[in-house]
mmCIF file of C-alpha atoms in Angstrom:
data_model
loop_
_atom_site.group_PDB
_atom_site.id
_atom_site.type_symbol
_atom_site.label_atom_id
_atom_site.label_comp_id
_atom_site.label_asym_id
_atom_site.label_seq_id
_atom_site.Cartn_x
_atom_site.Cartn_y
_atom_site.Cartn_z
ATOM 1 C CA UNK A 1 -42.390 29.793 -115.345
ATOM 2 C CA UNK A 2 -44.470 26.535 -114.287
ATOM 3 C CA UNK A 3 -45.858 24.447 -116.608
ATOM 4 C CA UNK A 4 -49.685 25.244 -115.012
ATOM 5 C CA UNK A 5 -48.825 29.683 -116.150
ATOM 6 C CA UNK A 6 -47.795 28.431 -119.047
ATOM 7 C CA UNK A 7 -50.960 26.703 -120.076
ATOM 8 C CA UNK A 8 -53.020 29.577 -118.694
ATOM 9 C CA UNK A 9 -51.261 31.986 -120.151
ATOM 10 C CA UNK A 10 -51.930 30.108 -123.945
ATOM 11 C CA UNK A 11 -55.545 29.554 -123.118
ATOM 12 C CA UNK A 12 -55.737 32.970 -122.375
ATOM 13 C CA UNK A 13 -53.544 34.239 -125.144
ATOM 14 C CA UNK A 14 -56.314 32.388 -127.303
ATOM 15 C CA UNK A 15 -58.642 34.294 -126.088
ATOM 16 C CA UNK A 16 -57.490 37.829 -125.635
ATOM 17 C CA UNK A 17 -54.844 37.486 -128.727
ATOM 18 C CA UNK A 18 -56.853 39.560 -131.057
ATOM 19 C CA UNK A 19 -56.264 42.604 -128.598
ATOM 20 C CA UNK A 20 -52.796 42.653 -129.070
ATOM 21 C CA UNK A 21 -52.921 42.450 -132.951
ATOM 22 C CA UNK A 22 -52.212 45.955 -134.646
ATOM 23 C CA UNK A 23 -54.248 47.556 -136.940
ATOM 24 C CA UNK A 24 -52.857 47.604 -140.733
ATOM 25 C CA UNK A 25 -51.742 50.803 -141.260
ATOM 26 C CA UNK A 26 -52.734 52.749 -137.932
ATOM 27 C CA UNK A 27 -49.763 51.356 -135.471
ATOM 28 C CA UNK A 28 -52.301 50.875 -133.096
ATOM 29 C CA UNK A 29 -53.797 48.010 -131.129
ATOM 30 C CA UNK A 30 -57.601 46.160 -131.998
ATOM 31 C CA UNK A 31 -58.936 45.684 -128.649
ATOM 32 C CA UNK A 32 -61.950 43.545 -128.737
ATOM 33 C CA UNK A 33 -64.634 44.188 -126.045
ATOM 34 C CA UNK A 34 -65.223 41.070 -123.561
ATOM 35 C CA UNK A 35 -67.896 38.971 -124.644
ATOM 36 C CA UNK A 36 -71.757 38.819 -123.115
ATOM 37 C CA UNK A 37 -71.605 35.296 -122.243
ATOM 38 C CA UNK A 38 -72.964 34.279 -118.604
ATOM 39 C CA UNK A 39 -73.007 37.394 -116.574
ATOM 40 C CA UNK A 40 -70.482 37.537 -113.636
ATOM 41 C CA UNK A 41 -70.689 39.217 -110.432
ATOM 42 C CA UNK A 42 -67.207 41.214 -110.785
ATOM 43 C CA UNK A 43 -66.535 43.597 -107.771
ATOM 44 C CA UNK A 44 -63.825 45.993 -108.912
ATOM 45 C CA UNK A 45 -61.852 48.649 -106.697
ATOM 46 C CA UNK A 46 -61.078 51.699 -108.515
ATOM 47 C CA UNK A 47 -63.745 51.855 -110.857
ATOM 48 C CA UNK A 48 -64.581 55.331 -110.360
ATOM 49 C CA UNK A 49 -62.005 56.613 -112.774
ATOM 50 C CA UNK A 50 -59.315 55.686 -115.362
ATOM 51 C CA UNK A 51 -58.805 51.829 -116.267
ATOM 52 C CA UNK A 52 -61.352 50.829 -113.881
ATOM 53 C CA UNK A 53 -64.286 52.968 -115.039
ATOM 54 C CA UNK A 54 -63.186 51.983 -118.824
ATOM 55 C CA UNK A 55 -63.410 48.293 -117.635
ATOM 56 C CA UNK A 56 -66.611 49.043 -115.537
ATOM 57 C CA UNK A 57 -68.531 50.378 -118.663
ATOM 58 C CA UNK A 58 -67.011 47.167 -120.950
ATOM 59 C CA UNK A 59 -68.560 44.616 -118.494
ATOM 60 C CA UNK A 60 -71.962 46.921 -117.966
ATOM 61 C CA UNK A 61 -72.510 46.385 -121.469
ATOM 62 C CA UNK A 62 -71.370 43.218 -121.838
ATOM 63 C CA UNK A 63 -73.930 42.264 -119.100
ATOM 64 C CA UNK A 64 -72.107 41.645 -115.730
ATOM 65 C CA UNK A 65 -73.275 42.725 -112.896
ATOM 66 C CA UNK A 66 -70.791 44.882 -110.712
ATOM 67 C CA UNK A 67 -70.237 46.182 -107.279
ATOM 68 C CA UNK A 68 -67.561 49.054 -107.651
ATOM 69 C CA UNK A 69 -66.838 50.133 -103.854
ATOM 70 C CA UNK A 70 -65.991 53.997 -104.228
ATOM 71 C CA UNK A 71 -64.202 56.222 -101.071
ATOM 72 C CA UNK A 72 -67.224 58.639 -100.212
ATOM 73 C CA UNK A 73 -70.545 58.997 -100.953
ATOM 74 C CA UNK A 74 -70.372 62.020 -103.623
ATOM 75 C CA UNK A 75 -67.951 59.878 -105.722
ATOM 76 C CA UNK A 76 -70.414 56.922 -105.750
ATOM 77 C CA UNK A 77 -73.113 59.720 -106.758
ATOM 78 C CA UNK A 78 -71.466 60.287 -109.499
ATOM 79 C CA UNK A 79 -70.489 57.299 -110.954
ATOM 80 C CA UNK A 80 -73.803 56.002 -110.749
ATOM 81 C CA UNK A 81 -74.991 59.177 -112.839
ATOM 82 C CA UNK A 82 -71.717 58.293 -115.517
ATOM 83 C CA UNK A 83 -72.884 54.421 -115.775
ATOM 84 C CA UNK A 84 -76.265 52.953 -116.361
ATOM 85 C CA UNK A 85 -76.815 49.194 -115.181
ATOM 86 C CA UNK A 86 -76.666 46.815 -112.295
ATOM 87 C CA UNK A 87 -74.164 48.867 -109.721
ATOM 88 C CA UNK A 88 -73.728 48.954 -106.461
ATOM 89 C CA UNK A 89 -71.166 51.724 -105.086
ATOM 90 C CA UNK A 90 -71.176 50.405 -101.290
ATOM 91 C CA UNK A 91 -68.693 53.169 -99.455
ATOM 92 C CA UNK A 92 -65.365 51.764 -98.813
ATOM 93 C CA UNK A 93 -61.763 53.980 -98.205
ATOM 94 C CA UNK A 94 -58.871 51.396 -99.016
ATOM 95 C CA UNK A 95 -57.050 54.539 -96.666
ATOM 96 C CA UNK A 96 -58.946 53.522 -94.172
ATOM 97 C CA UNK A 97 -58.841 50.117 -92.511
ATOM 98 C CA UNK A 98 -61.842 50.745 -90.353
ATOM 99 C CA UNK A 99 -64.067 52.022 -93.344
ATOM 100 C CA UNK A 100 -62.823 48.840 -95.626
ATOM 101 C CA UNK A 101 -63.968 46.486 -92.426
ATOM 102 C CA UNK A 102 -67.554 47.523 -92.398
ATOM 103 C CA UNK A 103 -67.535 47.282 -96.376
ATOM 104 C CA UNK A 104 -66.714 43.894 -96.077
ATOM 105 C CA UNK A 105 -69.163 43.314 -93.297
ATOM 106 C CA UNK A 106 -71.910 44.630 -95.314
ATOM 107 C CA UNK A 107 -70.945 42.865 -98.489
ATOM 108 C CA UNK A 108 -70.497 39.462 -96.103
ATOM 109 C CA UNK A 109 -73.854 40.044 -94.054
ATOM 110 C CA UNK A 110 -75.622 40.277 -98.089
ATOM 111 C CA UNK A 111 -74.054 37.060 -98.975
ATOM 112 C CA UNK A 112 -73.563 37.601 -102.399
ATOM 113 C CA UNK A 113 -71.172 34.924 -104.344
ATOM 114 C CA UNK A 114 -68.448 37.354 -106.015
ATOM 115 C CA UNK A 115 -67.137 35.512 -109.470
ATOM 116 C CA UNK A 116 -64.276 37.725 -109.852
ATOM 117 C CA UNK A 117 -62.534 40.137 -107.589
ATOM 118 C CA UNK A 118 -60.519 42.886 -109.389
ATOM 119 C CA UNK A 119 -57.763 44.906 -106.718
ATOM 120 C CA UNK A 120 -57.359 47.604 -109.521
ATOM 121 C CA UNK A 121 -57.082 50.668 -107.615
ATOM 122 C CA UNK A 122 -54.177 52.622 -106.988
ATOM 123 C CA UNK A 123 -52.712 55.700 -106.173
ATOM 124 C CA UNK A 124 -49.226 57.807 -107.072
ATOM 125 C CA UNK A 125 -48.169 61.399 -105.866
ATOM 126 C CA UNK A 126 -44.919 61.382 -107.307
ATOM 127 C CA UNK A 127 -42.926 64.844 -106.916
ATOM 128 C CA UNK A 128 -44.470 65.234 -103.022
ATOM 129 C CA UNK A 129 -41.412 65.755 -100.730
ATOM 130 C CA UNK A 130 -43.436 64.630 -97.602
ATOM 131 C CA UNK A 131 -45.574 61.587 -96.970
ATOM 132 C CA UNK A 132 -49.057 61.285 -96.890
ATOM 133 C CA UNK A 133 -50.724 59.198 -94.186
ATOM 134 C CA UNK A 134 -54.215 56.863 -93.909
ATOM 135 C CA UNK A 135 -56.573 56.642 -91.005
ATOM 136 C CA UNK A 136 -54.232 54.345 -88.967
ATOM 137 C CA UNK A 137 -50.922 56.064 -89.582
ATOM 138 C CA UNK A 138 -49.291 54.648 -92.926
ATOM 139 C CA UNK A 139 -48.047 56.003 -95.695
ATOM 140 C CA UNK A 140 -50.582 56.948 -98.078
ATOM 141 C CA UNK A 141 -49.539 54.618 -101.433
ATOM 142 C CA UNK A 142 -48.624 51.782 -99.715
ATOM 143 C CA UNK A 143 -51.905 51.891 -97.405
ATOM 144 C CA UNK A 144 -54.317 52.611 -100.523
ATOM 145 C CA UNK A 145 -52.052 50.350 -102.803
ATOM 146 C CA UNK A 146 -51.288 47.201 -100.699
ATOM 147 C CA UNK A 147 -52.634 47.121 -97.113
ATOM 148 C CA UNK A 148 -56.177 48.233 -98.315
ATOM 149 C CA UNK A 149 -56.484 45.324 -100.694
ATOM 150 C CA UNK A 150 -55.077 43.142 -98.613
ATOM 151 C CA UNK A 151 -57.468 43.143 -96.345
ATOM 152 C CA UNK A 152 -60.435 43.509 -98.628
ATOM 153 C CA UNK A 153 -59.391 40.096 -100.188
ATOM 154 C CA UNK A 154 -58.731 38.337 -96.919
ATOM 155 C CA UNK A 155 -62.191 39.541 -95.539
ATOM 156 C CA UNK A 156 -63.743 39.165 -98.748
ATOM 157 C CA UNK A 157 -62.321 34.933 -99.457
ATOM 158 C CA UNK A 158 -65.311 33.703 -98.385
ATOM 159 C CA UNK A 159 -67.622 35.150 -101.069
ATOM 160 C CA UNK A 160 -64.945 35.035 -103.717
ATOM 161 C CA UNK A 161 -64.869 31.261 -102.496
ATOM 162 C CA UNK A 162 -68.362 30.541 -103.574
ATOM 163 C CA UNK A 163 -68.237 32.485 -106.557
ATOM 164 C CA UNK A 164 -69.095 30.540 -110.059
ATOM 165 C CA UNK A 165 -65.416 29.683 -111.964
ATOM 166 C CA UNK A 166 -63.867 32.109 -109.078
ATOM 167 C CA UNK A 167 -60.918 34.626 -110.075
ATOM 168 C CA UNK A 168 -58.783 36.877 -108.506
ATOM 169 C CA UNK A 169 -57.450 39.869 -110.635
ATOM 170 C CA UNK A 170 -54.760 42.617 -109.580
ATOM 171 C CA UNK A 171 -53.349 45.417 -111.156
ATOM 172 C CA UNK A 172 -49.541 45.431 -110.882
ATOM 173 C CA UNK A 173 -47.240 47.785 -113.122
ATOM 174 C CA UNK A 174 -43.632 46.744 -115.144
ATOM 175 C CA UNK A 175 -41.916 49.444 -112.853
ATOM 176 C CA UNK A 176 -41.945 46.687 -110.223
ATOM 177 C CA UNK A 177 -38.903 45.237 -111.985
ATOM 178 C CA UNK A 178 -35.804 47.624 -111.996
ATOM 179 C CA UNK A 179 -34.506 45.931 -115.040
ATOM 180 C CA UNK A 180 -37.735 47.179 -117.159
ATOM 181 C CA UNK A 181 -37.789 50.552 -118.866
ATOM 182 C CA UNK A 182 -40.234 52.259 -115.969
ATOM 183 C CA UNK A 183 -38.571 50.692 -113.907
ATOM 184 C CA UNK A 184 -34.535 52.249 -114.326
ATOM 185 C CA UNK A 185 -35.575 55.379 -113.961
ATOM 186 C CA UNK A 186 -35.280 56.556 -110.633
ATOM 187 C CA UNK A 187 -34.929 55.188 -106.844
ATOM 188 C CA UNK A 188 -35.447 51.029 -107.800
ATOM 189 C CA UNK A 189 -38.191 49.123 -106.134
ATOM 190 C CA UNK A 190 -37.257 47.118 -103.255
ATOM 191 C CA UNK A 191 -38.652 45.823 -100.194
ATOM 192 C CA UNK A 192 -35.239 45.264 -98.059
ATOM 193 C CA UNK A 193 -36.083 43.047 -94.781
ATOM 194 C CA UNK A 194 -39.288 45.119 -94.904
ATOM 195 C CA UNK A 195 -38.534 47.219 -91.519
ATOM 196 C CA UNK A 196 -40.993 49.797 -92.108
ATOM 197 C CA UNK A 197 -43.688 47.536 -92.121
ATOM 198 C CA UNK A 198 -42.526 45.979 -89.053
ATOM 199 C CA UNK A 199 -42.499 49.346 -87.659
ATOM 200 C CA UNK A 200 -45.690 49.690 -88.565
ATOM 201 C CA UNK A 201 -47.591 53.142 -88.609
ATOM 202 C CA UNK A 202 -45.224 56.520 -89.016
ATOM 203 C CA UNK A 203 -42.691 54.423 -90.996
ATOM 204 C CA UNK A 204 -41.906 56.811 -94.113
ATOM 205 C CA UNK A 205 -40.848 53.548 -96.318
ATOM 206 C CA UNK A 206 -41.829 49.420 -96.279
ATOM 207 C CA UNK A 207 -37.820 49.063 -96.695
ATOM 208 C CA UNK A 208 -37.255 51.368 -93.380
ATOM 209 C CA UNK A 209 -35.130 54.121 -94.802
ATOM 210 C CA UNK A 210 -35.431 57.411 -93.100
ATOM 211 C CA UNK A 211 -35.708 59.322 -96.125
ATOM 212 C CA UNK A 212 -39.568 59.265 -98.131
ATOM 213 C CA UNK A 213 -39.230 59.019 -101.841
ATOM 214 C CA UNK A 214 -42.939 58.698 -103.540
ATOM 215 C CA UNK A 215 -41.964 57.779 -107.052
ATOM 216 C CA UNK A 216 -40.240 54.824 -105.142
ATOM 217 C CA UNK A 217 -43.088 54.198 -102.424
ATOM 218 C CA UNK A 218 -45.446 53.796 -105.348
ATOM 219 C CA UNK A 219 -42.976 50.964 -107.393
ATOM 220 C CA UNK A 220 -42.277 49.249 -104.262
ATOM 221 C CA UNK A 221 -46.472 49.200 -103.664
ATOM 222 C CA UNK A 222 -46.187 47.463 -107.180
ATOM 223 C CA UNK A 223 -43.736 44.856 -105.939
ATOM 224 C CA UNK A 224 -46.187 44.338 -102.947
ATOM 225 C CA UNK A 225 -49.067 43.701 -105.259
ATOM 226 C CA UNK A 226 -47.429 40.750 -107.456
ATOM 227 C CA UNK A 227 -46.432 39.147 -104.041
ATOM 228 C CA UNK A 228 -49.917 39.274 -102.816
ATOM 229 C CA UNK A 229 -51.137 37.554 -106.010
ATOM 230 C CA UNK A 230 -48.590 34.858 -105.729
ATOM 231 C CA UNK A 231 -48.986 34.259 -101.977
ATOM 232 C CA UNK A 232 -52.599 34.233 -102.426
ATOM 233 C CA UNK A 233 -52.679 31.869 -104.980
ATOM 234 C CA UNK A 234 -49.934 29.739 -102.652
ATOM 235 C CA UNK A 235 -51.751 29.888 -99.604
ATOM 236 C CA UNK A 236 -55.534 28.965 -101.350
ATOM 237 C CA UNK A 237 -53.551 26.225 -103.384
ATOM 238 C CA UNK A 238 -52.250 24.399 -99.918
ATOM 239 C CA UNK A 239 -55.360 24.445 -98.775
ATOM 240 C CA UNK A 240 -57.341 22.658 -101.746
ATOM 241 C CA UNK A 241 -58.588 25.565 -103.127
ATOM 242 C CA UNK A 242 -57.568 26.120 -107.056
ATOM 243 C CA UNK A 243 -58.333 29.747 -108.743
ATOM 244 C CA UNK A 244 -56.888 31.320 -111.395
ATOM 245 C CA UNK A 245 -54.939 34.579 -110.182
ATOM 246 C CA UNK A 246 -53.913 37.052 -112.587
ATOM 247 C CA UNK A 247 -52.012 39.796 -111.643
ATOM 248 C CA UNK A 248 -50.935 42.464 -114.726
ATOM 249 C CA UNK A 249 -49.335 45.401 -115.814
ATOM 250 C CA UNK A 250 -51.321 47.930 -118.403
ATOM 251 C CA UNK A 251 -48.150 49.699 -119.466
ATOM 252 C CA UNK A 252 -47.656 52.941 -119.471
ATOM 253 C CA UNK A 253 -51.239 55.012 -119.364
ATOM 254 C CA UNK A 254 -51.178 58.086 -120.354
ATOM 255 C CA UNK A 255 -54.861 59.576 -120.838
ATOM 256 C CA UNK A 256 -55.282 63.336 -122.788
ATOM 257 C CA UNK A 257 -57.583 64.584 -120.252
ATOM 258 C CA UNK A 258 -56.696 66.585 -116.818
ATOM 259 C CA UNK A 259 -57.690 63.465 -114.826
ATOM 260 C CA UNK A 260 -56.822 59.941 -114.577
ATOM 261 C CA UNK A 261 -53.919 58.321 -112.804
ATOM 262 C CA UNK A 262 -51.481 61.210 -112.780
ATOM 263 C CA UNK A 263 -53.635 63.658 -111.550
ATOM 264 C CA UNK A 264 -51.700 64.045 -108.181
ATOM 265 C CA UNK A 265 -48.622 63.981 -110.037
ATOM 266 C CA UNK A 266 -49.223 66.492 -112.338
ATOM 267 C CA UNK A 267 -50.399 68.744 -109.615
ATOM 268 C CA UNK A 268 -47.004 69.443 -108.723
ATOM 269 C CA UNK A 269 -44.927 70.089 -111.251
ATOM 270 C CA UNK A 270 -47.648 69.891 -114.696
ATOM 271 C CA UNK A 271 -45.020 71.492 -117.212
ATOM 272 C CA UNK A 272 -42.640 68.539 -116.090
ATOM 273 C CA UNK A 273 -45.792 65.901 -116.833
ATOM 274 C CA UNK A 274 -46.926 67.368 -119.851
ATOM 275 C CA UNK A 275 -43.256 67.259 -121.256
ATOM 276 C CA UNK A 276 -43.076 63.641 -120.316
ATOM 277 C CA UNK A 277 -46.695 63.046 -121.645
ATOM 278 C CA UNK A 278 -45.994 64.779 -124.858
ATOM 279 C CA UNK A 279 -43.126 62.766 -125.773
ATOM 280 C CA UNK A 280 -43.894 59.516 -124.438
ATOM 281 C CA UNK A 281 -47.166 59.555 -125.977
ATOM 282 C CA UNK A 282 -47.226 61.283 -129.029
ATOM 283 C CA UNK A 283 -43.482 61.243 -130.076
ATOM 284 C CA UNK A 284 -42.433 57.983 -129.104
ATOM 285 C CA UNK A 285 -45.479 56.192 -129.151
ATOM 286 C CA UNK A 286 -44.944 53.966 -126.300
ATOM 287 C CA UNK A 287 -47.693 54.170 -124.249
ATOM 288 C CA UNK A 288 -51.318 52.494 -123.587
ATOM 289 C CA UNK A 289 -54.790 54.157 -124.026
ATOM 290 C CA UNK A 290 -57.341 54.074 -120.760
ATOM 291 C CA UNK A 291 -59.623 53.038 -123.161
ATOM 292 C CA UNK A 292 -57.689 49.884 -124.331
ATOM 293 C CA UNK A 293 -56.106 49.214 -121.245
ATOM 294 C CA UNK A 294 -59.652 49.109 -119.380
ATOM 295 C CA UNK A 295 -60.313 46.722 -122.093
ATOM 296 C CA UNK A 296 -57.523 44.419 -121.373
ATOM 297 C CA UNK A 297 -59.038 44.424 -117.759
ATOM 298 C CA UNK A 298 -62.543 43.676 -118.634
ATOM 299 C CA UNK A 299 -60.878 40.856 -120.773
ATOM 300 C CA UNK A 300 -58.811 39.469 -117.922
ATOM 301 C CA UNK A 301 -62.073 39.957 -115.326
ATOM 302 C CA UNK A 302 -64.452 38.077 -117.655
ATOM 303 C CA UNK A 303 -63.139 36.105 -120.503
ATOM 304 C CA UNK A 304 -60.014 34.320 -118.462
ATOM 305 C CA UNK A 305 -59.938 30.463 -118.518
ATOM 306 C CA UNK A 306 -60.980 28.121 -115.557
ATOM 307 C CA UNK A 307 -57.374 26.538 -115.486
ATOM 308 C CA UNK A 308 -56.015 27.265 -111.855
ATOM 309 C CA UNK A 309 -52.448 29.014 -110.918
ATOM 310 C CA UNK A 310 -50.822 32.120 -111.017
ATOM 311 C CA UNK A 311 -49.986 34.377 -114.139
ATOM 312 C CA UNK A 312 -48.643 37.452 -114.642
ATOM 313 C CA UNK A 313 -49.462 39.258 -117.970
ATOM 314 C CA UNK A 314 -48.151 42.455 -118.934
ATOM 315 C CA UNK A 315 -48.440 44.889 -121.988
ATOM 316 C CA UNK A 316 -45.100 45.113 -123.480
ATOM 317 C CA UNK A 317 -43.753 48.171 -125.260
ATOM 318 C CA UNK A 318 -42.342 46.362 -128.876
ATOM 319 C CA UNK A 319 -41.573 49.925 -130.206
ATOM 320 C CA UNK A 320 -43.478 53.278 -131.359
ATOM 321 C CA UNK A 321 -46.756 52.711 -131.323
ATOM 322 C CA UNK A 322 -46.507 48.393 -130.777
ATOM 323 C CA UNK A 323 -47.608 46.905 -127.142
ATOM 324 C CA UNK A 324 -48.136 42.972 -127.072
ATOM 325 C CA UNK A 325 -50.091 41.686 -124.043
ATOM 326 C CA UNK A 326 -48.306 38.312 -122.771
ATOM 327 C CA UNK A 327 -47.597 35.760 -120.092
ATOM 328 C CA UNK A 328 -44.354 37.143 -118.780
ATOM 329 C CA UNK A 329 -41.863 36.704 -115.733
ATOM 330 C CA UNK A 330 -41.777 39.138 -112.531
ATOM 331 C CA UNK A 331 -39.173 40.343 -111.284
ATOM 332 C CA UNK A 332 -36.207 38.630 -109.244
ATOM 333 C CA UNK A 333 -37.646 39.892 -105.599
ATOM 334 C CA UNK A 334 -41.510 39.123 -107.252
ATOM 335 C CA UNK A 335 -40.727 35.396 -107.541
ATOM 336 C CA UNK A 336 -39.034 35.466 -103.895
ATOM 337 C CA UNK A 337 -41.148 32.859 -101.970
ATOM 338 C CA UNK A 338 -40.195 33.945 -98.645
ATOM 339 C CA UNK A 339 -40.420 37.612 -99.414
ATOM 340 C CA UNK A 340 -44.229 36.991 -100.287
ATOM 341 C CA UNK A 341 -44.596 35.251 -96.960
ATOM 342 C CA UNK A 342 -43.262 37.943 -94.532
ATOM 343 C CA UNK A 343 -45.017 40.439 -96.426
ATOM 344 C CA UNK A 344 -48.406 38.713 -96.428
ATOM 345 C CA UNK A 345 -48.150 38.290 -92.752
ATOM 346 C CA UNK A 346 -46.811 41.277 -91.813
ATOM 347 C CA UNK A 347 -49.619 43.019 -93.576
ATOM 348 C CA UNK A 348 -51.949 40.664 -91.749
ATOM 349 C CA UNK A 349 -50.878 42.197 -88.957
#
């Protein structure tokens, strides 16, 4: 880890370190809500449900202002009606390169400085046999996942650019790192020479096997997202241009209600996911709350320090009912420099 991640990740530690303290007696973690401060303009993908609308309604009330681009119209109805403040839902489908291109026309044509720019959404239909495809042809997770934010930040620079203390924020996940507990089970992430994405659209996997595995597609979307931080932060570092990029993992997230992020999942086999849910999260305590997890985002969104460089934070499982949220080191294929460059210009593609 470099010297500059180290130092952010202590100034940061400083400031979020109360949310990772536990409670006497309760085994569970104070979260602390980001503080009012200056108000940032914080545009955040997925903020419709889950982490992201938990963050969303942290920073409302904190007094940010947000934009929170939603995939149709009727979801941006009804977030609108669920949160009360300075919104805007502009209409943008991260499945949908076209629709994500005249979001970030819109949003450039207003000219609005964005202070922090949060790629948080994401999408997992673990247990499907067959692929799901965007607009243009890919398959589903890794469009929504990777290509869609992709090219939301590279359209979007130029605002984020002129933002006040600029950040860039993106939601990652441990199971991008086969050595970590998520991360065993199953098919491992892993990127290959990345054939399918030089195949481009049809290709069932970014590694080019024939065979479509969407427990997998999702970890190696992951993978995808930690190398987009780090190339980001590369690429904007060569040329003069010093940010802080955070990229994070909230742990495992397992909310009590029918929605959330395994909603697709559970659609197709529920007993198995409420087995899993049952014992992960109420037996062996090791997973995160949408409600404290959307308030480790806000946190990272508003309260991180100006110091430039890349960090990756994630919410480590100590044991039942203990997470600590830390600096800590990607995976082997994460830290691959010249993985991060093909990928980043193959998805520029």
């Amino acid at each position: 880890m470099s010297a500059l991640s180290e130092q952010l990740g202590q100034q940061l530690g400083e400031q979020l370190g109360k949310q990772n303290e536990m409670v006497p007696g309760t085994g569970a973690m104070a979260v602390n809500e980001p503080s009012a401060g200056v108000g940032r303009h914080i545009l955040l993908t997925g903020g419709s449900s889950g982490i992201g609308f938990q963050a969303a309604a942290l920073l409302l009330q904190a007094g940010h202002r947000l934009t929170l681009p939603c995939r149709d119209a009727s979801t941006a109805a009804v977030l609108r009606e669920r949160l009360s403040g300075s919104i805007d839902t502009p209409i943008c489908d991260l499945a949908d390169l076209g629709s994500i291109e005249l979001c970030a026309q819109s949003l450039l044509a207003a000219g609005e400085p964005i202070d922090t720019l949060v790629l948080n959404a994401g999408l997992q239909y673990s247990g499907e046999a067959k692929p799901r495809w965007s607009a243009q042809g890919f398959e589903l997770t890794i469009a929504v996942n990777h290509l869609g934010h992709q090219a939301l930040l590279q359209q979007l620079l130029p605002l984020l650019l002129r933002g006040t203390a600029p950040r860039l924020v993106v939601t990652s996940s441990e199971v991008h790192d086969p050595t970590s507990a998520g991360g065993k089970v199953g098919l491992p992430a892993g990127l290959g020479d990345l054939a399918g994405l030089r195949q481009g659209p049809g290709a069932l996997m970014l590694d080019g096997s024939g065979s479509f595995n969407a427990e997998k597609a999702y970890k190696d979307s992951k993978l995808c997202n930690l190398l987009m931080a780090r190339e980001a932060e590369r690429r904007l570092r060569e040329q003069g241009m010093l940010l802080p990029v955070l990229a994070w993992s909230p742990g495992l997230v397992i909310p009590r209600s029918d929605g959330g992020f395994f909603r697709y999942s559970r659609s197709h086999n529920p007993f198995a996911q409420a087995l899993f849910a049952m014992v992960a999260r109420d037996l062996l305590r090791l997973t995160e709350t949408p409600q404290r997890a959307g308030a480790l985002l806000a946190g990272l969104a508003s309260r991180a320090p100006q110091a430039s460089g890349f960090a990756y934070w994630s919410n480590r499982v100590l044991g039942p009912g203990r997470l600590r949220f830390e600096v800590s080191k990607p995976s082997v294929d994460a830290c691959s420099d010249s993985l991060a460059r093909q990928l980043w210009d193959l998805s520029a593609q």
